[in-house]
Short mmCIF file of C-alpha atoms and ligand atoms in Angstrom, two decimals:
data_model
loop_
_atom_site.label_atom_id
_atom_site.label_comp_id
_atom_site.label_asym_id
_atom_site.label_seq_id
_atom_site.Cartn_x
_atom_site.Cartn_y
_atom_site.Cartn_z
CA MET D 1 -27.78 64.37 22.65
CA ASP D 2 -28.81 68.25 22.34
CA MET D 3 -30.43 70.18 24.43
CA GLU D 4 -33.95 69.90 23.43
CA GLU D 5 -33.57 65.91 23.32
CA VAL D 6 -31.79 66.63 26.92
CA ILE D 7 -35.05 68.70 27.88
CA LYS D 8 -37.66 65.83 26.10
CA SER D 9 -35.87 63.37 28.03
CA LEU D 10 -35.44 64.84 31.68
CA TRP D 11 -39.81 66.78 31.60
CA ILE D 12 -42.24 65.51 34.15
CA ARG D 13 -46.30 66.12 34.66
CA ASN D 14 -46.74 68.70 37.95
CA ASP D 15 -50.07 70.65 38.71
CA LYS D 16 -47.55 73.68 38.43
CA LYS D 17 -48.39 76.65 36.14
CA ILE D 18 -46.41 78.41 33.62
CA LEU D 19 -47.14 81.91 31.69
CA LEU D 20 -45.24 83.65 29.43
CA ILE D 21 -46.49 87.18 28.34
CA VAL D 22 -44.70 88.25 24.78
CA MET D 23 -44.86 91.49 24.69
CA ASP D 24 -43.82 92.45 20.57
CA GLY D 25 -40.94 94.04 19.91
CA ILE D 26 -40.77 95.81 23.59
CA GLY D 27 -36.97 96.55 23.70
CA GLY D 28 -36.05 99.35 22.81
CA LEU D 29 -33.33 102.13 22.57
CA PRO D 30 -33.59 106.03 24.29
CA VAL D 31 -35.22 108.88 22.41
CA VAL D 32 -36.28 111.13 25.09
CA ASP D 33 -34.58 112.16 28.46
CA GLY D 34 -31.96 109.27 27.71
CA LYS D 35 -34.65 106.95 28.39
CA THR D 36 -36.28 104.18 26.36
CA GLU D 37 -39.83 103.28 26.35
CA LEU D 38 -40.22 101.11 29.15
CA GLU D 39 -38.16 103.03 31.24
CA ALA D 40 -40.19 106.41 30.05
CA ALA D 41 -43.50 104.57 31.31
CA HIS D 42 -45.13 104.72 34.44
CA THR D 43 -45.50 100.72 35.25
CA PRO D 44 -46.28 100.42 39.38
CA ASN D 45 -47.53 97.46 38.39
CA LEU D 46 -44.43 95.96 36.67
CA ASP D 47 -41.81 97.90 38.59
CA GLU D 48 -43.41 95.81 41.68
CA LEU D 49 -42.95 92.56 39.84
CA ALA D 50 -39.25 92.78 38.53
CA PHE D 51 -38.85 93.63 42.00
CA ARG D 52 -39.52 90.19 43.32
CA SER D 53 -38.04 88.76 39.41
CA VAL D 54 -35.07 87.97 38.27
CA LEU D 55 -34.16 89.76 34.84
CA GLY D 56 -31.63 89.40 32.21
CA PHE D 57 -31.51 89.89 28.79
CA SER D 58 -33.15 87.89 26.14
CA HIS D 59 -31.26 87.23 22.45
CA PRO D 60 -34.14 85.85 19.59
CA VAL D 61 -31.85 84.72 17.22
CA GLY D 62 -28.46 85.58 17.92
CA ARG D 63 -26.61 88.20 18.78
CA GLY D 64 -26.03 90.83 15.93
CA ILE D 65 -29.19 89.15 14.07
CA THR D 66 -32.50 90.92 13.24
CA PRO D 67 -35.48 88.55 13.55
CA GLY D 68 -38.80 88.59 11.74
CA SER D 69 -41.66 87.98 14.02
CA GLY D 70 -41.70 83.98 13.33
CA PRO D 71 -38.52 83.28 14.44
CA GLY D 72 -38.38 85.70 17.47
CA HIS D 73 -41.63 83.77 18.79
CA LEU D 74 -40.26 79.90 17.74
CA GLY D 75 -37.18 80.93 19.96
CA ILE D 76 -39.47 82.05 23.05
CA PHE D 77 -41.57 78.82 23.00
CA GLY D 78 -38.10 77.04 22.78
CA TYR D 79 -37.20 76.12 19.49
CA ASP D 80 -34.41 76.49 17.87
CA PRO D 81 -35.33 79.35 15.12
CA LEU D 82 -32.02 78.08 13.30
CA LYS D 83 -33.21 73.94 13.37
CA TYR D 84 -37.34 74.80 12.94
CA GLU D 85 -37.33 77.14 9.84
CA ILE D 86 -40.85 78.38 8.93
CA GLY D 87 -40.89 79.32 4.99
CA ARG D 88 -42.25 82.38 3.91
CA GLY D 89 -44.77 80.92 2.14
CA ILE D 90 -46.17 79.70 5.49
CA LEU D 91 -45.96 83.07 7.48
CA GLU D 92 -47.89 85.04 4.79
CA ALA D 93 -50.58 82.35 5.04
CA LEU D 94 -50.48 82.86 9.14
CA GLY D 95 -50.69 86.55 8.36
CA VAL D 96 -53.83 86.43 6.80
CA GLY D 97 -55.32 84.16 9.04
CA VAL D 98 -54.91 80.94 7.23
CA ASP D 99 -54.98 77.94 9.07
CA VAL D 100 -52.06 76.00 7.32
CA ASN D 101 -52.75 72.19 7.30
CA ASP D 102 -49.80 69.44 7.27
CA LYS D 103 -50.79 68.22 3.94
CA ASP D 104 -50.29 72.06 2.36
CA VAL D 105 -47.90 74.02 0.47
CA ALA D 106 -48.42 77.91 0.74
CA VAL D 107 -47.44 79.84 -1.41
CA ARG D 108 -46.89 84.28 -1.93
CA GLY D 109 -48.66 85.50 -4.82
CA ASN D 110 -48.10 89.00 -6.20
CA PHE D 111 -50.70 90.19 -8.72
CA ALA D 112 -48.76 91.53 -11.86
CA THR D 113 -49.46 93.17 -15.82
CA ILE D 114 -47.97 90.89 -18.44
CA LYS D 115 -47.70 92.95 -21.80
CA GLY D 116 -46.36 91.45 -25.19
CA GLY D 117 -45.10 87.93 -23.38
CA LYS D 118 -42.95 90.29 -20.87
CA ILE D 119 -43.66 91.37 -16.94
CA VAL D 120 -44.05 94.97 -17.34
CA ASP D 121 -45.62 95.57 -13.85
CA ARG D 122 -44.68 92.86 -10.96
CA ARG D 123 -47.37 94.55 -8.70
CA ALA D 124 -49.74 95.17 -11.17
CA GLY D 125 -50.08 98.93 -10.22
CA ARG D 126 -50.52 98.10 -6.57
CA ILE D 127 -54.31 98.01 -7.41
CA PRO D 128 -56.22 98.68 -4.21
CA THR D 129 -57.03 95.64 -1.93
CA GLU D 130 -61.00 95.84 -2.50
CA GLU D 131 -59.99 94.84 -6.24
CA ASN D 132 -57.66 92.41 -5.16
CA LYS D 133 -60.30 90.47 -3.07
CA LYS D 134 -63.03 90.66 -5.81
CA ILE D 135 -60.44 89.03 -7.86
CA CYS D 136 -59.53 86.19 -5.49
CA ALA D 137 -63.52 85.31 -4.91
CA TYR D 138 -63.47 85.61 -8.96
CA LEU D 139 -60.44 82.66 -9.43
CA SER D 140 -61.92 81.14 -5.71
CA GLU D 141 -65.14 80.51 -7.41
CA LYS D 142 -63.43 79.45 -11.32
CA ILE D 143 -60.19 77.12 -9.64
CA LYS D 144 -61.42 74.42 -6.95
CA GLU D 145 -58.53 71.97 -7.98
CA ILE D 146 -56.20 71.10 -10.56
CA ASP D 147 -55.06 67.22 -11.01
CA GLY D 148 -56.73 66.56 -8.09
CA ILE D 149 -54.85 68.78 -5.75
CA GLU D 150 -57.01 71.73 -3.86
CA ILE D 151 -56.36 74.96 -4.51
CA PHE D 152 -57.24 78.17 -2.38
CA ILE D 153 -56.86 81.90 -2.99
CA TYR D 154 -56.92 84.60 0.06
CA PRO D 155 -55.95 87.94 -0.83
CA GLY D 156 -54.06 89.87 0.97
CA GLU D 157 -52.84 93.69 1.16
CA GLU D 158 -52.88 95.49 -2.31
CA HIS D 159 -51.43 93.20 -5.18
CA ARG D 160 -50.46 90.47 -2.89
CA PHE D 161 -52.54 86.95 -1.75
CA VAL D 162 -51.64 83.85 -0.13
CA LEU D 163 -52.45 80.16 -2.51
CA ILE D 164 -52.26 77.01 -0.70
CA LEU D 165 -51.60 73.71 -2.32
CA ARG D 166 -53.32 71.09 -0.33
CA GLY D 167 -53.02 67.37 -1.27
CA ASP D 168 -50.90 64.16 -0.72
CA GLY D 169 -47.01 64.27 -2.02
CA LEU D 170 -46.55 67.81 -2.60
CA TYR D 171 -43.32 69.07 -1.32
CA ASP D 172 -41.75 72.41 -1.44
CA GLU D 173 -38.17 72.63 -3.30
CA VAL D 174 -39.91 75.07 -5.61
CA GLU D 175 -37.87 78.28 -7.60
CA ASP D 176 -40.12 81.42 -7.46
CA ALA D 177 -42.15 81.73 -10.21
CA ASP D 178 -41.06 85.39 -10.44
CA PRO D 179 -38.09 86.81 -12.73
CA GLN D 180 -37.48 89.17 -10.11
CA GLU D 181 -37.56 92.14 -12.81
CA THR D 182 -39.45 94.14 -15.45
CA GLY D 183 -39.24 93.89 -19.11
CA LEU D 184 -38.43 89.82 -18.50
CA PRO D 185 -40.93 87.08 -19.78
CA PRO D 186 -42.61 84.91 -17.37
CA LYS D 187 -40.28 82.56 -15.54
CA PRO D 188 -42.52 78.92 -14.61
CA ALA D 189 -42.26 77.25 -11.54
CA ARG D 190 -38.93 74.70 -11.32
CA ALA D 191 -38.74 71.91 -8.73
CA THR D 192 -35.09 71.24 -7.93
CA ASP D 193 -35.66 68.19 -6.54
CA PRO D 194 -37.65 64.86 -8.27
CA ARG D 195 -40.20 65.22 -5.36
CA SER D 196 -41.62 68.61 -5.97
CA GLU D 197 -42.24 67.92 -9.59
CA LEU D 198 -45.62 67.83 -8.44
CA THR D 199 -45.84 70.94 -7.31
CA ALA D 200 -44.28 72.84 -9.70
CA ARG D 201 -46.16 71.65 -12.32
CA ILE D 202 -49.40 72.34 -10.71
CA ALA D 203 -48.37 76.08 -9.55
CA ASN D 204 -47.44 76.44 -13.61
CA LYS D 205 -50.94 74.91 -14.03
CA PHE D 206 -52.64 77.34 -12.56
CA ILE D 207 -50.62 80.39 -13.81
CA GLU D 208 -51.44 79.36 -16.93
CA LYS D 209 -55.27 79.56 -15.48
CA VAL D 210 -54.88 82.51 -14.14
CA THR D 211 -53.32 84.32 -16.90
CA GLU D 212 -56.22 83.32 -19.69
CA LEU D 213 -58.60 84.14 -16.81
CA LEU D 214 -57.53 87.38 -15.99
CA LYS D 215 -56.69 88.30 -19.64
CA ASP D 216 -58.89 91.17 -19.82
CA ARG D 217 -58.55 92.32 -16.48
CA HIS D 218 -55.43 94.79 -16.97
CA PRO D 219 -53.28 95.48 -14.87
CA ALA D 220 -53.60 92.51 -12.87
CA ASN D 221 -53.79 90.16 -15.68
CA THR D 222 -51.37 87.70 -14.69
CA VAL D 223 -49.25 86.20 -11.28
CA LEU D 224 -46.11 85.70 -9.97
CA LEU D 225 -45.73 83.03 -6.80
CA ARG D 226 -42.67 83.18 -4.60
CA GLY D 227 -41.53 81.18 -0.80
CA PHE D 228 -42.72 78.05 -1.74
CA ALA D 229 -43.06 75.97 1.78
CA ARG D 230 -44.81 73.24 3.21
CA HIS D 231 -46.37 72.83 6.37
CA PRO D 232 -43.27 72.91 8.99
CA HIS D 233 -44.52 69.47 10.90
CA LEU D 234 -42.91 71.25 14.18
CA PRO D 235 -43.17 68.94 17.64
CA SER D 236 -45.77 69.83 19.64
CA MET D 237 -44.82 71.63 23.13
CA GLU D 238 -46.68 68.79 24.56
CA GLU D 239 -44.13 65.99 23.03
CA LEU D 240 -41.08 68.12 23.52
CA TYR D 241 -41.84 69.89 27.03
CA GLY D 242 -44.68 68.06 28.35
CA LEU D 243 -47.24 71.61 28.67
CA ARG D 244 -50.76 71.64 27.17
CA ALA D 245 -50.43 75.36 25.77
CA LEU D 246 -53.00 77.90 25.04
CA GLY D 247 -52.53 80.69 22.74
CA VAL D 248 -53.76 83.81 23.95
CA ALA D 249 -53.64 86.18 20.66
CA ASP D 250 -55.58 88.56 18.65
CA TYR D 251 -53.83 88.90 15.59
CA PRO D 252 -53.56 86.27 12.83
CA MET D 253 -49.30 85.59 12.82
CA TYR D 254 -49.24 85.16 16.71
CA ARG D 255 -51.85 82.63 16.48
CA GLY D 256 -50.92 81.01 13.92
CA LEU D 257 -47.62 80.64 15.16
CA ALA D 258 -48.85 79.20 18.22
CA LYS D 259 -51.06 76.31 16.61
CA LEU D 260 -47.67 75.23 14.73
CA VAL D 261 -46.24 74.34 17.68
CA GLY D 262 -49.84 72.29 18.79
CA MET D 263 -50.79 75.49 21.09
CA ASP D 264 -54.75 75.48 21.45
CA VAL D 265 -55.71 78.79 19.91
CA PRO D 266 -59.47 80.22 20.23
CA TYR D 267 -60.53 83.17 17.79
CA ILE D 268 -60.84 86.20 20.03
CA GLU D 269 -61.58 89.72 18.67
CA HIS D 270 -58.80 92.29 18.57
CA GLY D 271 -58.31 93.85 21.95
CA LEU D 272 -56.32 93.24 25.78
CA ASP D 273 -59.58 93.03 26.92
CA ASN D 274 -61.22 90.16 25.57
CA GLU D 275 -57.26 88.09 25.86
CA ILE D 276 -57.45 89.32 29.64
CA LYS D 277 -61.32 87.52 29.66
CA LEU D 278 -60.47 84.57 27.57
CA PHE D 279 -57.41 84.02 29.44
CA LYS D 280 -59.16 84.16 32.67
CA GLU D 281 -61.72 81.47 31.34
CA MET D 282 -58.70 79.25 30.20
CA TRP D 283 -56.43 79.32 32.68
CA GLY D 284 -57.24 76.72 34.81
CA LYS D 285 -57.33 74.19 32.02
CA TYR D 286 -53.85 74.46 30.90
CA ASP D 287 -49.91 73.65 32.52
CA PHE D 288 -48.60 76.62 30.23
CA VAL D 289 -50.34 79.57 28.61
CA TYR D 290 -48.68 82.28 26.24
CA PHE D 291 -50.25 85.64 26.01
CA HIS D 292 -49.51 87.75 23.10
CA LEU D 293 -49.84 91.93 23.23
CA LYS D 294 -49.15 93.12 19.62
CA LYS D 295 -49.65 96.82 19.01
CA THR D 296 -45.82 97.59 21.24
CA ASP D 297 -44.47 96.55 17.91
CA SER D 298 -46.69 98.21 15.88
CA TYR D 299 -46.25 101.43 17.69
CA GLY D 300 -42.15 100.95 17.54
CA GLU D 301 -42.38 100.05 13.53
CA ASP D 302 -44.45 103.73 12.98
CA GLY D 303 -42.03 104.99 15.09
CA ASN D 304 -44.62 106.35 17.79
CA PHE D 305 -42.19 106.73 20.72
CA GLN D 306 -45.55 108.01 23.14
CA LYS D 307 -48.03 105.28 22.35
CA LYS D 308 -45.68 102.72 22.89
CA ILE D 309 -45.00 103.94 26.12
CA SER D 310 -48.93 104.45 26.47
CA LEU D 311 -49.80 100.83 25.70
CA ILE D 312 -47.45 100.08 28.22
CA GLU D 313 -49.22 101.94 30.37
CA GLU D 314 -52.50 100.21 29.81
CA PHE D 315 -50.78 96.76 29.49
CA ASP D 316 -49.22 97.87 33.19
CA SER D 317 -52.35 98.88 34.82
CA LYS D 318 -54.07 95.63 33.50
CA LEU D 319 -51.37 93.44 35.25
CA PRO D 320 -53.09 92.88 38.17
CA GLU D 321 -56.00 91.09 36.85
CA ILE D 322 -54.05 89.26 34.98
CA LEU D 323 -51.47 87.66 37.61
CA SER D 324 -54.54 87.22 39.97
CA VAL D 325 -54.53 83.41 38.27
CA LYS D 326 -51.95 82.86 40.48
CA PRO D 327 -49.18 81.15 38.17
CA ASP D 328 -46.23 79.71 39.62
CA VAL D 329 -44.29 81.13 37.04
CA VAL D 330 -44.65 83.97 35.05
CA ALA D 331 -41.99 85.74 32.28
CA ILE D 332 -42.59 88.63 30.41
CA THR D 333 -40.24 89.38 27.52
CA GLY D 334 -40.23 89.57 23.73
CA ASP D 335 -39.92 88.36 20.76
CA HIS D 336 -37.36 90.65 19.13
CA SER D 337 -36.83 94.19 19.70
CA THR D 338 -38.77 97.33 17.89
CA PRO D 339 -37.27 100.97 19.20
CA SER D 340 -39.06 103.42 17.99
CA LEU D 341 -36.01 105.36 16.75
CA LEU D 342 -35.28 102.62 14.05
CA LYS D 343 -39.31 102.12 13.30
CA ALA D 344 -38.05 98.67 12.64
CA HIS D 345 -36.95 95.27 14.21
CA SER D 346 -33.44 95.43 15.47
CA TRP D 347 -31.11 93.33 16.96
CA HIS D 348 -30.70 94.46 20.10
CA PRO D 349 -31.20 91.88 23.22
CA VAL D 350 -34.67 92.02 24.83
CA PRO D 351 -35.54 92.63 28.49
CA VAL D 352 -36.94 89.26 30.09
CA LEU D 353 -37.97 89.04 33.39
CA LEU D 354 -38.53 85.39 35.79
CA TYR D 355 -40.48 84.80 38.88
CA SER D 356 -41.14 81.71 40.57
CA PRO D 357 -40.60 80.40 44.88
CA TYR D 358 -37.43 79.18 43.59
CA ILE D 359 -35.46 82.29 41.72
CA ARG D 360 -32.20 84.37 42.91
CA PRO D 361 -33.40 87.36 44.00
CA ASP D 362 -31.28 90.45 42.08
CA THR D 363 -31.52 93.86 42.65
CA THR D 364 -33.66 94.99 39.62
CA THR D 365 -36.88 96.92 40.23
CA ARG D 366 -38.08 97.73 37.10
CA PHE D 367 -38.56 96.17 33.69
CA THR D 368 -36.57 97.82 31.42
CA GLU D 369 -33.00 97.49 29.57
CA SER D 370 -31.00 99.28 31.86
CA GLU D 371 -32.14 97.03 35.09
CA ALA D 372 -31.90 93.92 32.34
CA ALA D 373 -28.57 94.81 31.79
CA LYS D 374 -28.20 94.70 35.69
CA GLY D 375 -29.59 91.40 36.12
CA GLY D 376 -28.95 87.77 37.50
CA LEU D 377 -29.98 85.98 34.07
CA GLY D 378 -27.88 87.89 32.18
CA HIS D 379 -27.33 87.27 28.50
CA LEU D 380 -29.85 84.32 27.34
CA CYS D 381 -30.20 82.81 24.31
CA ALA D 382 -34.14 83.22 23.29
CA LYS D 383 -34.40 78.99 23.37
CA GLU D 384 -33.31 78.64 26.71
CA ILE D 385 -36.04 80.24 28.60
CA LEU D 386 -38.29 77.90 28.14
CA PRO D 387 -36.32 74.88 30.16
CA LEU D 388 -35.38 77.27 33.00
CA LEU D 389 -39.50 77.92 32.98
CA LEU D 390 -40.05 74.04 33.46
CA ALA D 391 -37.28 74.37 35.98
CA ASN D 392 -38.97 76.77 37.97
CA ALA D 393 -42.05 74.43 37.69
CA LEU D 394 -40.27 71.45 39.22
CA ARG D 395 -40.60 69.95 35.60
CA LEU D 396 -37.49 68.54 35.33
CA LYS D 397 -35.70 65.60 36.57
CA LYS D 398 -32.15 65.30 37.10
CA PHE D 399 -29.85 64.40 34.20
CA GLY D 400 -27.62 61.86 35.17
CA ALA D 401 -26.79 59.99 38.38
ZN1 ZN C 501 -42.47 90.65 16.65
#
């Protein structure tokens, strides 16, 4: 029996409610006066909550591993990111806001340039996004299905697009249809196991049709296809943890990740106020709410220390309104660190805060990296957070006699 099976055998239902707030990329490194973003921010409400809570560090995937937001989120949703992989094509599809369904194979596409039978530019001169949209609309009009498999084409940024193949019998053991280098002939999609041959055949017919349709559209006159990935078919949070779960997120990728684990995720426009409005309306109907804050990661990636601080302060000012629903259990953490010093995701563990009436208090007084280092939770694997939330909501029975 692994931990997942143990938890699955122990959960019970009750009326206790759990709130999990994910501040994307929240962990930082010292930049000004030896302080991180969380340490430099003025956060009276977070401080007050930290005083009543227990803190520690969460390792999203494993020590030393820098995670993407996909595995980072799976961990905090209680799924082992090494056991459940979400393929590149699916992540790309979620990123552009495509709903993936369980008969889909999702693929990342590039518009590229072919000349004299060779790929001469793998990105078609990075065509403008507007041009990309026009080409995708044209192709969507011309190619709706191939041999009974439905075809959907969605534009991304510049030369990128997402291709969805939908139908019975599609598998994703298919090598990239991309020579990786210029000056080589196009490489067809090739199945690496027999059941994926249908997918490879459809992909190759798609490339052939597109290349014919785009032959006068230099520089975007062919396509490369990569990252073939099937819908990951994850067990839902309801199955694994007995939780009716709601996702509150205003960016497509995070809505998509939440849907993959079976959360209800209503559409909202961007903005913290829209998130809070939805959260307050829906809170009463669910056992568990995932509340996502995106911009902390964006400002970290921009290397914008001050903006990341401002966003933390804005969130802090709204925290009392969020907590006014009186959750029984609250956790605040991130899916990974994004220090503005590195302008990128990093391997550093992420502060995690846990509040419930049943915690052992520690001496922490702020939600910061230096306080987390002193906290009573110590160092956790992200996937251990959810069982702790269930326990604190008195939703886990005793294990063994
Ligand atoms: Zn992230």
